[in-house]
Amino acid sequence: MFRRRRTIDGSPDGTGGFPAAWRSIVEQRVRMFAWLDADEQQRLEAIALDLIADKDWEAAHGFELTDEIIVTIAAQAALLVLELPADAYRNVSTILVQPSAVRLERAHRTSQGLMSDDRMLVDGQAFFGGPVMIAWEAARFEARHPGRGTNVVLHEFAHKLDMLDGTLDGTPPLADQAQRERWIEVCTHVYRAVEIGEGGEALRSYAGIDAAEFFAVATEVFFDRPHLLRDEHPDLYECLHDFYGQDPATRTDR
Ligand SMILES: [Zn+2]
């Protein structure tokens, strides 16, 4: 593993935002950045800077991290927690970047609910108490081409938010009991629909593997195809809106 802890020269104007070269990367490579207003952009940069400085960024053997890779991944991860507490990623210590999808050797669950020993290519993984793995090829493509309903960075970092309360069960820490009850009621209802193939266009079958994948996939669609999710599953959209404190559908209308 190649390990590098980043040191950052703050922006010369002292705003705490990105250096100019990084601003240019995020403007050109992360399409969702343009959907944010100036205040949101500034906060996203501050969160991304903390992620870049505070977390260990590692590259798979033989692969080298560039500013483009780190900034593109950090900016997307920052978007997810734009309105969440500053320590929302306290359980993320390491971000491991692979050049492309990785072959899993172990048994895994399939969307049909069966255990399979087939080898499976994955673009990301979030380990309980361990690193987040991201395949750069997918992260790079999805940052530049939103609107397909998939985003590996949002997916894997959503798993880390889910793990914050000690269980990977599709329910991240919520504000109170009422929000929690509403969350479980709505998610259970939509999850059952996905299980029987009635999740609509928004939620791909992978969301039906278990509650954790349901939350991660719903998060991807909430940010990447927000209008579709709001149209097909307004209650689920509302729950995610309440949790993330963001309204991506309204944002993209601006
Ligand atoms: Zn997942």
mmCIF file of C-alpha atoms and ligand atoms in Angstrom:
data_model
loop_
_atom_site.group_PDB
_atom_site.id
_atom_site.type_symbol
_atom_site.label_atom_id
_atom_site.label_comp_id
_atom_site.label_asym_id
_atom_site.label_seq_id
_atom_site.Cartn_x
_atom_site.Cartn_y
_atom_site.Cartn_z
ATOM 1 C CA MET A 1 0.000 0.000 0.000
ATOM 2 C CA PHE A 2 1.099 3.488 -0.729
ATOM 3 C CA ARG A 3 0.250 5.784 2.125
ATOM 4 C CA ARG A 4 0.172 9.506 2.028
ATOM 5 C CA ARG A 5 -1.160 11.995 4.491
ATOM 6 C CA ARG A 6 -1.888 15.232 2.765
ATOM 7 C CA THR A 7 -0.660 18.613 3.771
ATOM 8 C CA ILE A 8 -2.620 21.493 2.380
ATOM 9 C CA ASP A 9 -1.672 25.031 1.699
ATOM 10 C CA GLY A 10 -4.833 26.974 2.482
ATOM 11 C CA SER A 11 -6.309 29.223 -0.133
ATOM 12 C CA PRO A 12 -4.491 32.551 -0.372
ATOM 13 C CA ASP A 13 -7.629 34.595 0.277
ATOM 14 C CA GLY A 14 -8.080 32.940 3.671
ATOM 15 C CA THR A 15 -11.682 31.810 3.053
ATOM 16 C CA GLY A 16 -10.845 28.254 3.985
ATOM 17 C CA GLY A 17 -11.872 27.109 0.514
ATOM 18 C CA PHE A 18 -9.976 25.097 -2.059
ATOM 19 C CA PRO A 19 -6.728 26.281 -3.608
ATOM 20 C CA ALA A 20 -7.421 27.479 -7.162
ATOM 21 C CA ALA A 21 -6.165 24.280 -8.805
ATOM 22 C CA TRP A 22 -8.521 22.162 -6.728
ATOM 23 C CA ARG A 23 -11.443 24.500 -7.352
ATOM 24 C CA SER A 24 -10.819 23.979 -11.036
ATOM 25 C CA ILE A 25 -10.804 20.195 -10.592
ATOM 26 C CA VAL A 26 -14.082 20.160 -8.717
ATOM 27 C CA GLU A 27 -15.739 22.531 -11.189
ATOM 28 C CA GLN A 28 -14.675 20.447 -14.155
ATOM 29 C CA ARG A 29 -14.925 16.937 -12.741
ATOM 30 C CA VAL A 30 -17.802 16.976 -10.241
ATOM 31 C CA ARG A 31 -20.970 18.028 -11.995
ATOM 32 C CA MET A 32 -23.079 18.159 -8.836
ATOM 33 C CA PHE A 33 -20.880 20.993 -7.556
ATOM 34 C CA ALA A 34 -22.493 23.386 -10.041
ATOM 35 C CA TRP A 35 -25.926 22.632 -8.542
ATOM 36 C CA LEU A 36 -24.923 24.142 -5.191
ATOM 37 C CA ASP A 37 -25.241 27.793 -4.285
ATOM 38 C CA ALA A 38 -22.156 29.794 -3.314
ATOM 39 C CA ASP A 39 -22.613 29.183 0.402
ATOM 40 C CA GLU A 40 -23.034 25.437 -0.095
ATOM 41 C CA GLN A 41 -19.987 25.321 -2.367
ATOM 42 C CA GLN A 42 -17.873 27.017 0.253
ATOM 43 C CA ARG A 43 -19.015 24.633 2.988
ATOM 44 C CA LEU A 44 -18.467 21.630 0.730
ATOM 45 C CA GLU A 45 -14.890 22.745 0.108
ATOM 46 C CA ALA A 46 -14.258 23.173 3.840
ATOM 47 C CA ILE A 47 -15.578 19.671 4.597
ATOM 48 C CA ALA A 48 -13.590 18.175 1.708
ATOM 49 C CA LEU A 49 -10.433 19.897 2.919
ATOM 50 C CA ASP A 50 -10.888 18.312 6.346
ATOM 51 C CA LEU A 51 -11.395 14.892 4.763
ATOM 52 C CA ILE A 52 -8.288 15.307 2.646
ATOM 53 C CA ALA A 53 -6.181 16.462 5.570
ATOM 54 C CA ASP A 54 -7.519 14.232 8.352
ATOM 55 C CA LYS A 55 -8.044 10.871 6.678
ATOM 56 C CA ASP A 56 -5.453 8.453 5.387
ATOM 57 C CA TRP A 57 -5.630 8.219 1.613
ATOM 58 C CA GLU A 58 -4.105 5.049 0.274
ATOM 59 C CA ALA A 59 -3.645 3.787 -3.240
ATOM 60 C CA ALA A 60 -3.676 0.156 -4.231
ATOM 61 C CA HIS A 61 -0.293 -1.313 -5.014
ATOM 62 C CA GLY A 62 1.106 0.103 -8.226
ATOM 63 C CA PHE A 63 -1.448 2.911 -8.381
ATOM 64 C CA GLU A 64 -0.673 6.499 -7.527
ATOM 65 C CA LEU A 65 -3.019 9.073 -6.060
ATOM 66 C CA THR A 66 -3.264 12.429 -7.780
ATOM 67 C CA ASP A 67 -4.935 15.633 -6.664
ATOM 68 C CA GLU A 68 -7.693 14.943 -9.201
ATOM 69 C CA ILE A 69 -8.465 11.579 -7.592
ATOM 70 C CA ILE A 70 -8.451 12.819 -4.015
ATOM 71 C CA VAL A 71 -10.371 16.024 -4.672
ATOM 72 C CA THR A 72 -13.023 14.295 -6.810
ATOM 73 C CA ILE A 73 -13.693 11.628 -4.198
ATOM 74 C CA ALA A 74 -13.525 13.997 -1.214
ATOM 75 C CA ALA A 75 -15.919 16.486 -2.826
ATOM 76 C CA GLN A 76 -18.567 13.814 -3.415
ATOM 77 C CA ALA A 77 -18.181 12.439 0.112
ATOM 78 C CA ALA A 78 -18.484 15.997 1.451
ATOM 79 C CA LEU A 79 -21.722 16.588 -0.451
ATOM 80 C CA LEU A 80 -23.373 13.753 1.470
ATOM 81 C CA VAL A 81 -22.704 15.367 4.870
ATOM 82 C CA LEU A 82 -23.149 18.994 3.896
ATOM 83 C CA GLU A 83 -25.861 19.479 6.535
ATOM 84 C CA LEU A 84 -24.815 16.773 9.002
ATOM 85 C CA PRO A 85 -22.679 17.252 12.127
ATOM 86 C CA ALA A 86 -19.007 17.973 11.473
ATOM 87 C CA ASP A 87 -17.924 14.620 12.911
ATOM 88 C CA ALA A 88 -20.264 12.556 10.731
ATOM 89 C CA TYR A 89 -17.280 10.686 9.273
ATOM 90 C CA ARG A 90 -15.606 10.018 12.617
ATOM 91 C CA ASN A 91 -15.702 6.294 11.785
ATOM 92 C CA VAL A 92 -13.810 6.774 8.509
ATOM 93 C CA SER A 93 -10.072 6.541 9.003
ATOM 94 C CA THR A 94 -8.847 5.380 5.620
ATOM 95 C CA ILE A 95 -9.966 5.788 2.034
ATOM 96 C CA LEU A 96 -8.400 3.139 -0.168
ATOM 97 C CA VAL A 97 -8.491 3.903 -3.889
ATOM 98 C CA GLN A 98 -8.294 1.146 -6.475
ATOM 99 C CA PRO A 99 -7.759 1.972 -10.152
ATOM 100 C CA SER A 100 -10.835 -0.013 -11.216
ATOM 101 C CA ALA A 101 -13.355 -2.557 -9.966
ATOM 102 C CA VAL A 102 -12.070 -5.225 -7.599
ATOM 103 C CA ARG A 103 -12.882 -8.914 -7.708
ATOM 104 C CA LEU A 104 -14.387 -10.176 -4.465
ATOM 105 C CA GLU A 105 -13.305 -13.694 -3.640
ATOM 106 C CA ARG A 106 -15.618 -14.382 -0.757
ATOM 107 C CA ALA A 107 -19.201 -15.512 -0.736
ATOM 108 C CA HIS A 108 -21.721 -12.737 -1.185
ATOM 109 C CA ARG A 109 -25.453 -12.263 -1.293
ATOM 110 C CA THR A 110 -27.130 -11.762 -4.624
ATOM 111 C CA SER A 111 -30.211 -9.726 -5.333
ATOM 112 C CA GLN A 112 -32.188 -12.963 -5.413
ATOM 113 C CA GLY A 113 -31.326 -13.449 -1.750
ATOM 114 C CA LEU A 114 -29.097 -16.457 -2.375
ATOM 115 C CA MET A 115 -25.568 -16.884 -1.206
ATOM 116 C CA SER A 116 -23.199 -17.145 -4.102
ATOM 117 C CA ASP A 117 -19.552 -18.095 -4.243
ATOM 118 C CA ASP A 118 -19.137 -16.608 -7.674
ATOM 119 C CA ARG A 119 -16.527 -14.001 -7.975
ATOM 120 C CA MET A 120 -18.033 -10.580 -8.166
ATOM 121 C CA LEU A 121 -16.644 -7.290 -9.384
ATOM 122 C CA VAL A 122 -17.313 -4.375 -7.051
ATOM 123 C CA ASP A 123 -16.644 -0.661 -7.427
ATOM 124 C CA GLY A 124 -16.586 -0.020 -3.702
ATOM 125 C CA GLN A 125 -16.773 -1.476 -0.224
ATOM 126 C CA ALA A 126 -17.278 -0.013 3.222
ATOM 127 C CA PHE A 127 -15.765 -2.083 6.008
ATOM 128 C CA PHE A 128 -17.211 -2.006 9.515
ATOM 129 C CA GLY A 129 -14.481 -0.444 11.641
ATOM 130 C CA GLY A 130 -12.266 -0.287 8.576
ATOM 131 C CA PRO A 131 -11.588 1.569 5.361
ATOM 132 C CA VAL A 132 -13.794 2.727 2.554
ATOM 133 C CA MET A 133 -12.644 1.280 -0.757
ATOM 134 C CA ILE A 134 -13.447 3.182 -3.935
ATOM 135 C CA ALA A 135 -12.684 2.241 -7.554
ATOM 136 C CA TRP A 136 -11.453 5.398 -9.241
ATOM 137 C CA GLU A 137 -12.726 4.409 -12.688
ATOM 138 C CA ALA A 138 -16.341 4.369 -11.457
ATOM 139 C CA ALA A 139 -15.981 7.374 -9.145
ATOM 140 C CA ARG A 140 -14.477 9.450 -11.926
ATOM 141 C CA PHE A 141 -17.158 8.526 -14.455
ATOM 142 C CA GLU A 142 -20.081 9.058 -12.083
ATOM 143 C CA ALA A 143 -18.783 12.439 -10.919
ATOM 144 C CA ARG A 144 -18.756 13.642 -14.511
ATOM 145 C CA HIS A 145 -21.970 11.964 -15.633
ATOM 146 C CA PRO A 146 -24.667 12.221 -12.979
ATOM 147 C CA GLY A 147 -28.279 11.316 -13.685
ATOM 148 C CA ARG A 148 -27.851 7.559 -13.982
ATOM 149 C CA GLY A 149 -28.864 6.876 -10.395
ATOM 150 C CA THR A 150 -25.533 5.367 -9.387
ATOM 151 C CA ASN A 151 -22.694 6.893 -7.415
ATOM 152 C CA VAL A 152 -20.194 4.629 -5.685
ATOM 153 C CA VAL A 153 -18.785 7.362 -3.423
ATOM 154 C CA LEU A 154 -22.216 8.331 -2.089
ATOM 155 C CA HIS A 155 -23.092 4.637 -1.710
ATOM 156 C CA GLU A 156 -20.055 3.617 0.328
ATOM 157 C CA PHE A 157 -20.008 6.723 2.513
ATOM 158 C CA ALA A 158 -23.737 6.239 3.187
ATOM 159 C CA HIS A 159 -22.828 2.804 4.587
ATOM 160 C CA LYS A 160 -20.399 4.538 6.959
ATOM 161 C CA LEU A 161 -23.181 6.877 8.144
ATOM 162 C CA ASP A 162 -25.398 3.814 8.657
ATOM 163 C CA MET A 163 -22.638 2.227 10.802
ATOM 164 C CA LEU A 164 -22.366 5.264 13.113
ATOM 165 C CA ASP A 165 -24.821 3.803 15.628
ATOM 166 C CA GLY A 166 -22.960 0.501 15.713
ATOM 167 C CA THR A 167 -25.249 -1.453 13.417
ATOM 168 C CA LEU A 168 -25.378 -1.743 9.647
ATOM 169 C CA ASP A 169 -29.151 -1.964 9.329
ATOM 170 C CA GLY A 170 -30.233 0.757 6.922
ATOM 171 C CA THR A 171 -31.059 3.187 9.715
ATOM 172 C CA PRO A 172 -28.472 5.883 10.423
ATOM 173 C CA PRO A 173 -28.635 7.860 13.680
ATOM 174 C CA LEU A 174 -31.875 9.874 13.558
ATOM 175 C CA ALA A 175 -33.010 12.920 15.492
ATOM 176 C CA ASP A 176 -35.688 11.341 17.650
ATOM 177 C CA GLN A 177 -38.044 8.418 18.122
ATOM 178 C CA ALA A 178 -40.755 9.911 15.887
ATOM 179 C CA GLN A 179 -38.318 10.303 12.992
ATOM 180 C CA ARG A 180 -37.053 6.783 13.586
ATOM 181 C CA GLU A 181 -40.547 5.274 13.553
ATOM 182 C CA ARG A 182 -41.438 7.137 10.372
ATOM 183 C CA TRP A 183 -38.158 6.045 8.779
ATOM 184 C CA ILE A 184 -38.724 2.363 9.544
ATOM 185 C CA GLU A 185 -42.358 2.485 8.420
ATOM 186 C CA VAL A 186 -41.553 4.146 5.076
ATOM 187 C CA CYS A 187 -38.358 2.208 4.319
ATOM 188 C CA THR A 188 -39.965 -1.132 5.177
ATOM 189 C CA HIS A 189 -42.887 -0.373 2.878
ATOM 190 C CA VAL A 190 -40.716 0.607 -0.096
ATOM 191 C CA TYR A 191 -38.235 -2.210 0.569
ATOM 192 C CA ARG A 192 -41.049 -4.759 0.335
ATOM 193 C CA ALA A 193 -42.009 -3.254 -3.018
ATOM 194 C CA VAL A 194 -38.437 -3.574 -4.286
ATOM 195 C CA GLU A 195 -38.313 -7.180 -3.079
ATOM 196 C CA ILE A 196 -41.251 -8.115 -5.297
ATOM 197 C CA GLY A 197 -39.891 -6.178 -8.245
ATOM 198 C CA GLU A 198 -42.060 -3.102 -7.802
ATOM 199 C CA GLY A 199 -39.422 -0.598 -6.815
ATOM 200 C CA GLY A 200 -40.021 1.406 -9.949
ATOM 201 C CA GLU A 201 -37.289 2.804 -12.120
ATOM 202 C CA ALA A 202 -35.559 4.635 -9.275
ATOM 203 C CA LEU A 203 -34.511 1.747 -7.050
ATOM 204 C CA ARG A 204 -32.528 -0.946 -8.803
ATOM 205 C CA SER A 205 -32.841 -4.548 -7.645
ATOM 206 C CA TYR A 206 -29.639 -4.281 -5.616
ATOM 207 C CA ALA A 207 -31.666 -2.215 -3.134
ATOM 208 C CA GLY A 208 -33.570 -5.407 -2.333
ATOM 209 C CA ILE A 209 -30.557 -7.315 -0.977
ATOM 210 C CA ASP A 210 -31.019 -6.058 2.560
ATOM 211 C CA ALA A 211 -31.897 -2.927 4.529
ATOM 212 C CA ALA A 212 -28.332 -1.610 4.436
ATOM 213 C CA GLU A 213 -28.109 -1.793 0.654
ATOM 214 C CA PHE A 214 -31.571 -0.280 0.429
ATOM 215 C CA PHE A 215 -30.411 2.822 2.307
ATOM 216 C CA ALA A 216 -27.175 3.096 0.303
ATOM 217 C CA VAL A 217 -28.940 2.742 -3.065
ATOM 218 C CA ALA A 218 -31.751 5.110 -2.038
ATOM 219 C CA THR A 219 -29.076 7.644 -1.070
ATOM 220 C CA GLU A 220 -27.463 7.387 -4.504
ATOM 221 C CA VAL A 221 -30.772 8.047 -6.230
ATOM 222 C CA PHE A 222 -31.751 10.803 -3.780
ATOM 223 C CA PHE A 223 -28.725 12.827 -4.854
ATOM 224 C CA ASP A 224 -28.257 11.599 -8.423
ATOM 225 C CA ARG A 225 -31.835 11.289 -9.753
ATOM 226 C CA PRO A 226 -33.758 13.252 -7.122
ATOM 227 C CA HIS A 227 -36.800 14.074 -9.273
ATOM 228 C CA LEU A 228 -37.330 10.443 -10.153
ATOM 229 C CA LEU A 229 -37.133 9.350 -6.516
ATOM 230 C CA ARG A 230 -39.468 12.133 -5.418
ATOM 231 C CA ASP A 231 -41.984 11.213 -8.130
ATOM 232 C CA GLU A 232 -41.926 7.468 -7.508
ATOM 233 C CA HIS A 233 -41.446 7.385 -3.732
ATOM 234 C CA PRO A 234 -42.346 10.763 -2.209
ATOM 235 C CA ASP A 235 -42.432 9.421 1.368
ATOM 236 C CA LEU A 236 -38.951 7.931 1.017
ATOM 237 C CA TYR A 237 -37.698 11.153 -0.533
ATOM 238 C CA GLU A 238 -39.098 13.047 2.453
ATOM 239 C CA CYS A 239 -37.373 10.741 4.959
ATOM 240 C CA LEU A 240 -34.019 11.189 3.205
ATOM 241 C CA HIS A 241 -34.632 14.917 2.977
ATOM 242 C CA ASP A 242 -35.232 15.040 6.740
ATOM 243 C CA PHE A 243 -32.129 12.992 7.494
ATOM 244 C CA TYR A 244 -29.655 14.642 5.115
ATOM 245 C CA GLY A 245 -31.132 18.131 5.536
ATOM 246 C CA GLN A 246 -30.906 18.609 1.775
ATOM 247 C CA ASP A 247 -33.457 18.886 -1.031
ATOM 248 C CA PRO A 248 -31.576 17.907 -4.200
ATOM 249 C CA ALA A 249 -34.663 17.987 -6.449
ATOM 250 C CA THR A 250 -35.380 21.611 -5.610
ATOM 251 C CA ARG A 251 -31.685 22.387 -5.859
ATOM 252 C CA THR A 252 -31.399 21.093 -9.423
ATOM 253 C CA ASP A 253 -34.462 23.133 -10.412
ATOM 254 C CA ARG A 254 -32.601 26.341 -9.648
HETATM 255 ZN ZN ZN B 1 -23.458 -1.429 -0.494
#
